[in-house]
mmCIF file of C-alpha atoms and ligand atoms in Angstrom:
data_model
loop_
_atom_site.group_PDB
_atom_site.id
_atom_site.type_symbol
_atom_site.label_atom_id
_atom_site.label_comp_id
_atom_site.label_asym_id
_atom_site.label_seq_id
_atom_site.Cartn_x
_atom_site.Cartn_y
_atom_site.Cartn_z
ATOM 1 C CA MET A 1 0.036 0.095 -0.118
ATOM 2 C CA PRO A 2 1.463 3.549 -0.955
ATOM 3 C CA ALA A 3 2.711 5.542 2.105
ATOM 4 C CA SER A 4 0.060 8.263 1.379
ATOM 5 C CA GLU A 5 -2.794 5.914 2.155
ATOM 6 C CA PHE A 6 -1.207 4.990 5.436
ATOM 7 C CA GLN A 7 -1.023 8.586 5.994
ATOM 8 C CA LEU A 8 -4.535 9.220 5.010
ATOM 9 C CA ILE A 9 -5.646 6.329 7.655
ATOM 10 C CA GLU A 10 -3.457 7.865 10.420
ATOM 11 C CA ARG A 11 -4.660 11.372 9.719
ATOM 12 C CA HIS A 12 -8.359 10.887 9.269
ATOM 13 C CA PHE A 13 -9.285 7.446 10.816
ATOM 14 C CA ALA A 14 -6.853 6.316 13.409
ATOM 15 C CA ARG A 15 -8.555 8.144 16.277
ATOM 16 C CA LEU A 16 -12.102 8.715 15.461
ATOM 17 C CA GLY A 17 -15.031 9.123 17.711
ATOM 18 C CA ALA A 18 -15.027 7.961 21.616
ATOM 19 C CA ALA A 19 -11.859 6.309 23.210
ATOM 20 C CA ARG A 20 -13.404 3.383 24.555
ATOM 21 C CA ALA A 21 -11.640 0.825 27.125
ATOM 22 C CA ASP A 22 -13.286 -2.442 25.403
ATOM 23 C CA VAL A 23 -11.247 -1.506 22.394
ATOM 24 C CA LEU A 24 -8.115 -3.712 22.847
ATOM 25 C CA LEU A 25 -6.464 -2.873 19.426
ATOM 26 C CA GLY A 26 -7.879 -0.317 16.843
ATOM 27 C CA VAL A 27 -6.956 0.966 13.502
ATOM 28 C CA GLY A 28 -3.636 -0.154 12.554
ATOM 29 C CA ASP A 29 -3.304 -3.965 12.552
ATOM 30 C CA ASP A 30 -4.919 -6.557 10.436
ATOM 31 C CA CYS A 31 -8.010 -7.082 12.634
ATOM 32 C CA ALA A 32 -9.433 -4.815 15.694
ATOM 33 C CA LEU A 33 -9.716 -6.721 18.940
ATOM 34 C CA LEU A 34 -12.661 -5.949 20.855
ATOM 35 C CA GLN A 35 -13.931 -7.048 24.298
ATOM 36 C CA VAL A 36 -17.554 -8.054 24.419
ATOM 37 C CA PRO A 37 -19.011 -7.622 28.020
ATOM 38 C CA ALA A 38 -19.577 -11.133 29.587
ATOM 39 C CA ASP A 39 -23.198 -10.270 30.070
ATOM 40 C CA ARG A 40 -24.283 -9.060 26.671
ATOM 41 C CA GLN A 41 -24.940 -10.014 23.077
ATOM 42 C CA LEU A 42 -23.446 -8.430 20.392
ATOM 43 C CA ALA A 43 -25.741 -6.569 17.791
ATOM 44 C CA VAL A 44 -24.296 -5.983 14.542
ATOM 45 C CA SER A 45 -25.891 -3.965 11.345
ATOM 46 C CA ILE A 46 -24.117 -3.070 8.270
ATOM 47 C CA ASP A 47 -25.650 -0.270 5.528
ATOM 48 C CA THR A 48 -24.178 1.246 2.342
ATOM 49 C CA LEU A 49 -24.667 4.503 0.733
ATOM 50 C CA VAL A 50 -23.783 4.801 -2.953
ATOM 51 C CA GLU A 51 -23.718 7.962 -4.606
ATOM 52 C CA GLY A 52 -26.592 8.856 -7.085
ATOM 53 C CA THR A 53 -28.543 5.995 -5.608
ATOM 54 C CA HIS A 54 -28.771 7.205 -1.637
ATOM 55 C CA PHE A 55 -27.356 10.391 -2.002
ATOM 56 C CA PHE A 56 -27.052 13.293 -4.388
ATOM 57 C CA PRO A 57 -23.560 13.828 -6.167
ATOM 58 C CA GLY A 58 -21.941 16.912 -4.615
ATOM 59 C CA VAL A 59 -23.939 16.701 -1.155
ATOM 60 C CA ASP A 60 -22.217 18.304 1.816
ATOM 61 C CA PRO A 61 -19.295 15.754 3.003
ATOM 62 C CA GLU A 62 -20.094 16.506 6.656
ATOM 63 C CA SER A 63 -23.755 15.716 6.569
ATOM 64 C CA LEU A 64 -22.983 12.523 4.150
ATOM 65 C CA GLY A 65 -20.174 11.469 6.921
ATOM 66 C CA HIS A 66 -22.937 12.061 9.671
ATOM 67 C CA LYS A 67 -25.732 10.429 7.764
ATOM 68 C CA ALA A 68 -23.864 7.366 6.844
ATOM 69 C CA LEU A 69 -23.337 6.551 10.878
ATOM 70 C CA ALA A 70 -26.955 7.719 11.793
ATOM 71 C CA VAL A 71 -28.701 5.293 9.419
ATOM 72 C CA ASN A 72 -26.683 2.571 11.152
ATOM 73 C CA LEU A 73 -27.357 3.811 14.713
ATOM 74 C CA SER A 74 -30.822 3.698 13.946
ATOM 75 C CA ASP A 75 -30.777 0.300 13.424
ATOM 76 C CA LEU A 76 -29.028 -0.613 16.636
ATOM 77 C CA ALA A 77 -31.680 1.843 18.340
ATOM 78 C CA ALA A 78 -34.307 -0.188 16.671
ATOM 79 C CA MET A 79 -32.837 -2.926 18.360
ATOM 80 C CA GLY A 80 -32.693 -1.309 21.937
ATOM 81 C CA ALA A 81 -28.874 -1.805 21.585
ATOM 82 C CA GLU A 82 -26.328 0.477 23.203
ATOM 83 C CA PRO A 83 -23.563 1.509 20.342
ATOM 84 C CA ALA A 84 -19.988 0.568 20.807
ATOM 85 C CA TRP A 85 -17.949 0.296 17.760
ATOM 86 C CA VAL A 86 -18.013 1.006 14.092
ATOM 87 C CA THR A 87 -16.255 -0.004 10.928
ATOM 88 C CA LEU A 88 -15.996 2.022 7.629
ATOM 89 C CA ALA A 89 -15.082 0.856 4.181
ATOM 90 C CA LEU A 90 -14.778 4.108 1.780
ATOM 91 C CA THR A 91 -14.588 3.807 -1.921
ATOM 92 C CA LEU A 92 -13.262 7.146 -3.183
ATOM 93 C CA PRO A 93 -13.000 8.271 -6.797
ATOM 94 C CA ARG A 94 -9.786 10.361 -5.769
ATOM 95 C CA VAL A 95 -8.048 11.228 -2.612
ATOM 96 C CA ASP A 96 -9.816 14.754 -1.666
ATOM 97 C CA GLU A 97 -8.494 15.600 1.655
ATOM 98 C CA PRO A 98 -11.102 18.635 2.213
ATOM 99 C CA TRP A 99 -13.873 16.086 1.444
ATOM 100 C CA LEU A 100 -12.520 13.335 3.588
ATOM 101 C CA ALA A 101 -11.823 16.178 6.375
ATOM 102 C CA GLY A 102 -15.375 17.032 6.114
ATOM 103 C CA PHE A 103 -16.883 13.645 6.043
ATOM 104 C CA CYS A 104 -14.967 12.366 8.977
ATOM 105 C CA ARG A 105 -16.082 15.730 10.840
ATOM 106 C CA GLY A 106 -19.935 14.794 10.562
ATOM 107 C CA PHE A 107 -18.894 10.849 11.430
ATOM 108 C CA ALA A 108 -16.881 11.725 14.366
ATOM 109 C CA ARG A 109 -19.361 14.036 16.020
ATOM 110 C CA LEU A 110 -22.081 11.802 15.882
ATOM 111 C CA ALA A 111 -19.855 8.673 16.944
ATOM 112 C CA ALA A 112 -18.478 11.026 20.078
ATOM 113 C CA ARG A 113 -22.110 11.886 20.979
ATOM 114 C CA HIS A 114 -22.921 7.875 21.187
ATOM 115 C CA GLN A 115 -19.598 6.913 22.899
ATOM 116 C CA VAL A 116 -19.055 4.892 19.629
ATOM 117 C CA GLN A 117 -15.304 4.252 18.417
ATOM 118 C CA LEU A 118 -14.180 3.644 14.615
ATOM 119 C CA VAL A 119 -12.108 0.531 14.975
ATOM 120 C CA GLY A 120 -11.162 -0.554 11.598
ATOM 121 C CA GLY A 121 -12.162 -0.321 7.899
ATOM 122 C CA ASP A 122 -10.872 -0.322 4.419
ATOM 123 C CA THR A 123 -10.169 2.320 1.873
ATOM 124 C CA THR A 124 -10.601 1.826 -1.893
ATOM 125 C CA ARG A 125 -10.428 3.609 -5.277
ATOM 126 C CA GLY A 126 -13.657 3.671 -7.081
ATOM 127 C CA PRO A 127 -17.087 5.444 -7.591
ATOM 128 C CA LEU A 128 -18.025 6.983 -4.321
ATOM 129 C CA SER A 129 -19.739 4.393 -1.933
ATOM 130 C CA ILE A 130 -19.767 4.079 1.999
ATOM 131 C CA SER A 131 -20.270 1.093 3.978
ATOM 132 C CA VAL A 132 -20.439 1.212 7.586
ATOM 133 C CA GLN A 133 -20.959 -1.508 10.090
ATOM 134 C CA VAL A 134 -22.019 -0.914 13.603
ATOM 135 C CA HIS A 135 -21.670 -3.112 16.826
ATOM 136 C CA GLY A 136 -23.670 -2.691 19.812
ATOM 137 C CA PHE A 137 -24.676 -4.461 23.028
ATOM 138 C CA VAL A 138 -27.862 -5.726 24.254
ATOM 139 C CA GLU A 139 -29.093 -7.549 27.165
ATOM 140 C CA PRO A 140 -29.407 -11.562 26.200
ATOM 141 C CA GLY A 141 -32.905 -12.143 25.275
ATOM 142 C CA ARG A 142 -34.278 -7.998 25.463
ATOM 143 C CA ALA A 143 -33.439 -7.073 21.794
ATOM 144 C CA LEU A 144 -36.499 -5.546 20.305
ATOM 145 C CA ARG A 145 -37.501 -7.900 17.448
ATOM 146 C CA ARG A 146 -39.889 -7.625 14.714
ATOM 147 C CA ASP A 147 -41.369 -10.896 15.552
ATOM 148 C CA GLN A 148 -42.392 -10.130 19.273
ATOM 149 C CA ALA A 149 -45.701 -7.987 18.615
ATOM 150 C CA GLN A 150 -48.732 -9.295 20.510
ATOM 151 C CA ALA A 151 -52.374 -8.556 19.416
ATOM 152 C CA GLY A 152 -53.483 -5.428 21.716
ATOM 153 C CA ASP A 153 -49.937 -4.353 21.646
ATOM 154 C CA GLN A 154 -50.263 -0.515 21.192
ATOM 155 C CA VAL A 155 -47.862 1.103 18.293
ATOM 156 C CA TYR A 156 -45.954 4.458 19.015
ATOM 157 C CA VAL A 157 -43.729 6.509 16.565
ATOM 158 C CA THR A 158 -41.019 9.006 17.451
ATOM 159 C CA GLY A 159 -40.601 12.424 15.941
ATOM 160 C CA SER A 160 -42.786 13.161 13.043
ATOM 161 C CA LEU A 161 -43.355 11.646 9.712
ATOM 162 C CA GLY A 162 -42.670 12.484 6.150
ATOM 163 C CA ASP A 163 -40.519 15.451 6.569
ATOM 164 C CA ALA A 164 -37.413 13.644 4.791
ATOM 165 C CA GLY A 165 -39.720 12.571 1.936
ATOM 166 C CA LEU A 166 -41.125 15.801 1.476
ATOM 167 C CA ALA A 167 -37.563 17.317 1.074
ATOM 168 C CA LEU A 168 -36.901 14.902 -1.347
ATOM 169 C CA LEU A 169 -40.073 15.795 -3.264
ATOM 170 C CA ALA A 170 -39.312 19.377 -3.009
ATOM 171 C CA ALA A 171 -35.660 18.690 -3.948
ATOM 172 C CA GLY A 172 -37.095 17.186 -7.361
ATOM 173 C CA GLY A 173 -39.420 20.237 -8.110
ATOM 174 C CA GLY A 174 -42.571 18.280 -7.086
ATOM 175 C CA TYR A 175 -43.493 20.509 -4.241
ATOM 176 C CA ASP A 176 -42.825 24.111 -3.132
ATOM 177 C CA ALA A 177 -42.204 23.846 0.517
ATOM 178 C CA GLY A 178 -41.359 27.656 0.573
ATOM 179 C CA ASP A 179 -39.515 28.845 3.877
ATOM 180 C CA ARG A 180 -39.970 25.482 5.352
ATOM 181 C CA LEU A 181 -37.669 23.865 3.024
ATOM 182 C CA ALA A 182 -34.597 24.259 5.207
ATOM 183 C CA ALA A 183 -36.063 22.390 8.114
ATOM 184 C CA LEU A 184 -37.267 19.857 5.983
ATOM 185 C CA GLN A 185 -34.183 19.376 4.315
ATOM 186 C CA GLN A 186 -32.391 19.366 8.027
ATOM 187 C CA GLN A 187 -34.394 15.982 8.276
ATOM 188 C CA LEU A 188 -33.178 14.587 5.433
ATOM 189 C CA ASP A 189 -29.409 15.260 5.923
ATOM 190 C CA TRP A 190 -29.280 15.305 9.552
ATOM 191 C CA PRO A 191 -31.351 12.269 10.672
ATOM 192 C CA GLN A 192 -30.931 11.703 14.534
ATOM 193 C CA PRO A 193 -30.577 8.014 15.580
ATOM 194 C CA ARG A 194 -33.326 7.643 18.321
ATOM 195 C CA ILE A 195 -30.740 5.552 20.563
ATOM 196 C CA SER A 196 -31.937 7.124 23.995
ATOM 197 C CA VAL A 197 -35.691 5.940 23.011
ATOM 198 C CA GLY A 198 -35.036 2.320 22.146
ATOM 199 C CA GLN A 199 -32.865 2.265 25.324
ATOM 200 C CA ALA A 200 -35.571 3.879 27.707
ATOM 201 C CA LEU A 201 -38.333 1.855 26.357
ATOM 202 C CA ARG A 202 -36.666 -1.696 26.024
ATOM 203 C CA PRO A 203 -37.805 -2.384 29.690
ATOM 204 C CA LEU A 204 -41.253 -1.878 28.615
ATOM 205 C CA CYS A 205 -41.053 -3.487 25.192
ATOM 206 C CA ARG A 206 -40.077 -6.473 22.794
ATOM 207 C CA CYS A 207 -40.799 -5.132 19.535
ATOM 208 C CA ALA A 208 -39.368 -2.299 17.321
ATOM 209 C CA ILE A 209 -38.228 -1.020 14.158
ATOM 210 C CA ASP A 210 -36.695 1.825 12.554
ATOM 211 C CA ILE A 211 -38.854 3.454 9.632
ATOM 212 C CA SER A 212 -36.072 3.923 7.048
ATOM 213 C CA ASP A 213 -38.539 2.505 4.451
ATOM 214 C CA GLY A 214 -41.617 4.583 5.593
ATOM 215 C CA LEU A 215 -44.103 3.732 8.317
ATOM 216 C CA LEU A 216 -46.651 1.472 6.343
ATOM 217 C CA ALA A 217 -43.704 -0.588 4.901
ATOM 218 C CA ASP A 218 -41.785 -1.304 8.173
ATOM 219 C CA LEU A 219 -44.742 -1.566 10.466
ATOM 220 C CA GLY A 220 -45.710 -4.256 7.799
ATOM 221 C CA HIS A 221 -42.524 -6.134 8.346
ATOM 222 C CA ILE A 222 -43.440 -6.232 12.047
ATOM 223 C CA CYS A 223 -46.968 -7.386 11.195
ATOM 224 C CA GLU A 224 -45.530 -10.246 8.825
ATOM 225 C CA LYS A 225 -42.908 -11.237 11.349
ATOM 226 C CA SER A 226 -45.416 -11.276 14.272
ATOM 227 C CA HIS A 227 -48.540 -12.779 12.046
ATOM 228 C CA LEU A 228 -50.573 -9.833 13.054
ATOM 229 C CA GLY A 229 -52.305 -6.913 11.199
ATOM 230 C CA ALA A 230 -52.600 -3.211 12.469
ATOM 231 C CA THR A 231 -54.872 -0.231 12.937
ATOM 232 C CA LEU A 232 -53.485 3.260 12.709
ATOM 233 C CA ARG A 233 -55.513 6.297 13.573
ATOM 234 C CA GLN A 234 -54.617 8.873 10.618
ATOM 235 C CA ALA A 235 -55.448 11.718 12.816
ATOM 236 C CA ALA A 236 -53.072 10.773 15.543
ATOM 237 C CA LEU A 237 -49.879 10.826 12.965
ATOM 238 C CA PRO A 238 -47.436 13.139 14.159
ATOM 239 C CA LEU A 239 -46.873 15.748 11.159
ATOM 240 C CA SER A 240 -44.621 18.750 11.289
ATOM 241 C CA GLU A 241 -46.511 21.872 10.009
ATOM 242 C CA ALA A 242 -44.512 21.548 6.712
ATOM 243 C CA VAL A 243 -45.995 18.136 5.987
ATOM 244 C CA ALA A 244 -49.471 18.891 7.571
ATOM 245 C CA ASP A 245 -49.713 21.535 5.194
ATOM 246 C CA TYR A 246 -48.643 19.484 2.442
ATOM 247 C CA VAL A 247 -51.334 16.796 3.261
ATOM 248 C CA ARG A 248 -54.187 19.578 3.510
ATOM 249 C CA ALA A 249 -53.021 21.098 0.150
ATOM 250 C CA THR A 250 -52.722 17.645 -1.805
ATOM 251 C CA GLY A 251 -55.035 15.190 0.251
ATOM 252 C CA ASP A 252 -51.566 12.763 -0.378
ATOM 253 C CA TRP A 253 -51.033 10.972 2.997
ATOM 254 C CA SER A 254 -48.301 8.561 1.036
ATOM 255 C CA ILE A 255 -45.537 11.031 2.173
ATOM 256 C CA PRO A 256 -45.937 10.521 5.959
ATOM 257 C CA LEU A 257 -47.081 6.916 5.844
ATOM 258 C CA ALA A 258 -44.900 5.720 2.931
ATOM 259 C CA ALA A 259 -41.918 7.963 2.006
ATOM 260 C CA GLY A 260 -38.688 6.805 3.213
ATOM 261 C CA ASP A 261 -35.648 8.294 4.627
ATOM 262 C CA ASP A 262 -37.364 9.193 8.268
ATOM 263 C CA TYR A 263 -35.017 7.037 10.550
ATOM 264 C CA GLU A 264 -37.673 7.494 13.387
ATOM 265 C CA LEU A 265 -38.737 4.202 15.438
ATOM 266 C CA CYS A 266 -41.719 2.830 15.491
ATOM 267 C CA LEU A 267 -42.357 0.674 18.964
ATOM 268 C CA VAL A 268 -44.665 -1.797 19.833
ATOM 269 C CA VAL A 269 -45.521 -2.037 23.446
ATOM 270 C CA PRO A 270 -48.134 -3.792 25.598
ATOM 271 C CA ALA A 271 -51.116 -1.721 26.591
ATOM 272 C CA GLU A 272 -50.954 -2.502 30.311
ATOM 273 C CA HIS A 273 -47.623 -0.006 29.952
ATOM 274 C CA GLN A 274 -49.299 2.971 28.442
ATOM 275 C CA ALA A 275 -49.004 5.101 31.522
ATOM 276 C CA GLU A 276 -45.297 4.378 32.013
ATOM 277 C CA VAL A 277 -44.600 4.897 28.328
ATOM 278 C CA GLY A 278 -46.340 8.438 29.108
ATOM 279 C CA ARG A 279 -44.151 9.028 31.944
ATOM 280 C CA ILE A 280 -40.746 7.919 29.995
ATOM 281 C CA ALA A 281 -41.977 10.104 26.959
ATOM 282 C CA ARG A 282 -41.779 13.037 28.949
ATOM 283 C CA THR A 283 -38.145 12.480 29.718
ATOM 284 C CA LEU A 284 -37.079 12.214 26.047
ATOM 285 C CA ASP A 285 -35.529 14.559 23.661
ATOM 286 C CA VAL A 286 -38.049 13.752 21.058
ATOM 287 C CA PRO A 287 -41.864 13.395 20.906
ATOM 288 C CA LEU A 288 -43.452 9.895 21.290
ATOM 289 C CA THR A 289 -46.874 9.486 20.059
ATOM 290 C CA LEU A 290 -49.382 6.668 20.053
ATOM 291 C CA ILE A 291 -50.796 6.078 16.639
ATOM 292 C CA GLY A 292 -52.510 2.750 16.984
ATOM 293 C CA GLN A 293 -52.634 -0.990 17.672
ATOM 294 C CA MET A 294 -51.565 -4.481 17.020
ATOM 295 C CA GLU A 295 -54.490 -6.748 16.027
ATOM 296 C CA PRO A 296 -55.213 -10.317 14.987
ATOM 297 C CA GLY A 297 -55.338 -10.821 11.200
ATOM 298 C CA ALA A 298 -53.001 -9.228 8.560
ATOM 299 C CA GLY A 299 -52.160 -5.895 7.036
ATOM 300 C CA ILE A 300 -52.321 -2.115 8.086
ATOM 301 C CA ARG A 301 -55.762 -0.526 8.393
ATOM 302 C CA CYS A 302 -55.949 3.312 8.515
ATOM 303 C CA ILE A 303 -59.218 4.970 10.210
ATOM 304 C CA ASP A 304 -60.206 8.373 9.929
ATOM 305 C CA ALA A 305 -61.188 10.522 13.081
ATOM 306 C CA ALA A 306 -64.798 8.844 12.874
ATOM 307 C CA GLY A 307 -63.219 5.135 12.862
ATOM 308 C CA ASN A 308 -64.078 4.866 9.305
ATOM 309 C CA PRO A 309 -61.386 2.840 7.032
ATOM 310 C CA VAL A 310 -59.378 5.403 4.877
ATOM 311 C CA SER A 311 -60.103 3.363 1.598
ATOM 312 C CA ASP A 312 -57.647 4.881 -0.694
ATOM 313 C CA LEU A 313 -54.723 3.961 1.879
ATOM 314 C CA GLN A 314 -55.575 0.402 1.564
ATOM 315 C CA GLY A 315 -54.175 0.326 -2.127
ATOM 316 C CA GLY A 316 -51.168 2.274 -1.338
ATOM 317 C CA TYR A 317 -50.209 -0.219 1.177
ATOM 318 C CA ASP A 318 -50.838 -3.389 -0.902
ATOM 319 C CA HIS A 319 -48.922 -1.795 -3.651
ATOM 320 C CA PHE A 320 -46.005 -1.532 -1.121
ATOM 321 C CA ARG A 321 -46.505 -4.838 0.046
ATOM 322 C CA ASN A 322 -45.885 -6.443 -3.160
ATOM 323 C CA THR A 323 -42.537 -4.698 -3.937
HETATM 324 P P1 LIG B 1 -5.175 -4.759 5.384
HETATM 325 O O1 LIG B 1 -4.142 -4.531 4.124
HETATM 326 O O2 LIG B 1 -4.828 -5.633 6.380
HETATM 327 O O3 LIG B 1 -6.566 -4.741 4.983
HETATM 328 P P2 LIG B 1 -5.450 -2.113 5.306
HETATM 329 O O4 LIG B 1 -4.008 -1.812 4.563
HETATM 330 O O5 LIG B 1 -6.632 -1.707 4.498
HETATM 331 O O6 LIG B 1 -5.209 -3.456 6.074
HETATM 332 O O7 LIG B 1 -5.633 -1.011 6.452
HETATM 333 C C1 LIG B 1 -4.645 -0.638 7.571
HETATM 334 C C2 LIG B 1 -5.404 -0.342 8.770
HETATM 335 O O8 LIG B 1 -6.143 0.632 8.529
HETATM 336 C C3 LIG B 1 -6.384 -1.599 9.281
HETATM 337 O O9 LIG B 1 -6.368 -1.507 10.745
HETATM 338 C C4 LIG B 1 -7.706 -1.002 8.714
HETATM 339 O O10 LIG B 1 -8.876 -1.736 9.552
HETATM 340 C C5 LIG B 1 -7.398 0.816 9.118
HETATM 341 N N1 LIG B 1 -8.305 1.099 7.951
HETATM 342 C C6 LIG B 1 -8.320 1.265 6.789
HETATM 343 N N2 LIG B 1 -9.084 2.084 6.274
HETATM 344 C C7 LIG B 1 -10.061 2.439 7.021
HETATM 345 C C8 LIG B 1 -11.135 3.327 7.042
HETATM 346 N N3 LIG B 1 -11.755 3.736 6.046
HETATM 347 N N4 LIG B 1 -11.412 3.632 8.564
HETATM 348 C C9 LIG B 1 -10.994 2.991 9.418
HETATM 349 N N5 LIG B 1 -9.968 2.343 9.679
HETATM 350 C C10 LIG B 1 -9.330 2.100 8.457
HETATM 351 MG MG1 LIG B 2 -7.826 -3.427 3.670
#
């Protein structure tokens, strides 16, 4: 490997994020050596972002570094896991140090915030692509799994729905969001993984998912894996003012229900814990909203304020199920 690549690794990746005592050997050898606590299971997930597919060419490298880690931490959040380590495989078209410095700044700030250390990776030349693998800890048997919902459980969602989707629609010229565009863009470019929510609710909860592919698709995964259906109350869905305006103006609920890239959590909690969930919700840094419940059967129904099924949504969901 040319010396410049060693220098690149030393300069940008050798000390990135938290400095953790359970990293016995980090960046610099053939492998990292990591100590998993004796009383924990390891939760592992990987996600790849490809230029032109997952992000626009020319996007701010700092937000890209943030997002590449955030989408992975979101998967740990959805398991109720505590983040620990991360590896990074970067394919770069050329060595662009200012770009790399910006990327690492965004990545490192989020890593430090969640006590995550970069422990290894790979750097190659080619079309811009970023693979991040995260590792976290969870108490044995206590991970939040998609197949653990029960009929009667209540369905909660964090944050608000559809902001990233509306930002994408606006960026493509499909909607004029006016002076709300910047706030929407913020949600798209700087998603905040809901680590604290997954951990705070894990004692009460057996089942969660992150809604990276949109609420209907991802809650649909819980329905399928748990062999259940769900009913959502449309009027209860948490919407930002921008998305509420959009829905009022267009009647199109597909943005909050089916657009992806929100990285909020959908959590399924036994109804007996409702009061306790409410108490915990007041301590969280993000809204947590009760939007529906799990029930016997299959598929997702949406009902309006009067309790009547919202017919045009059914088609949207079926369409999604078949993709
Ligand atoms: P090898 O030849 O054994 O695959 P490399 O030369 O690819 O090793 O990498 C040298 C060291 O630098 C390894 O410890 C590797 O984990 C680390 N490394 C390389 N690229 C990255 C990166 N993008 N992020 C973090 N660590 C990296
Ligand atoms: Mg290598």
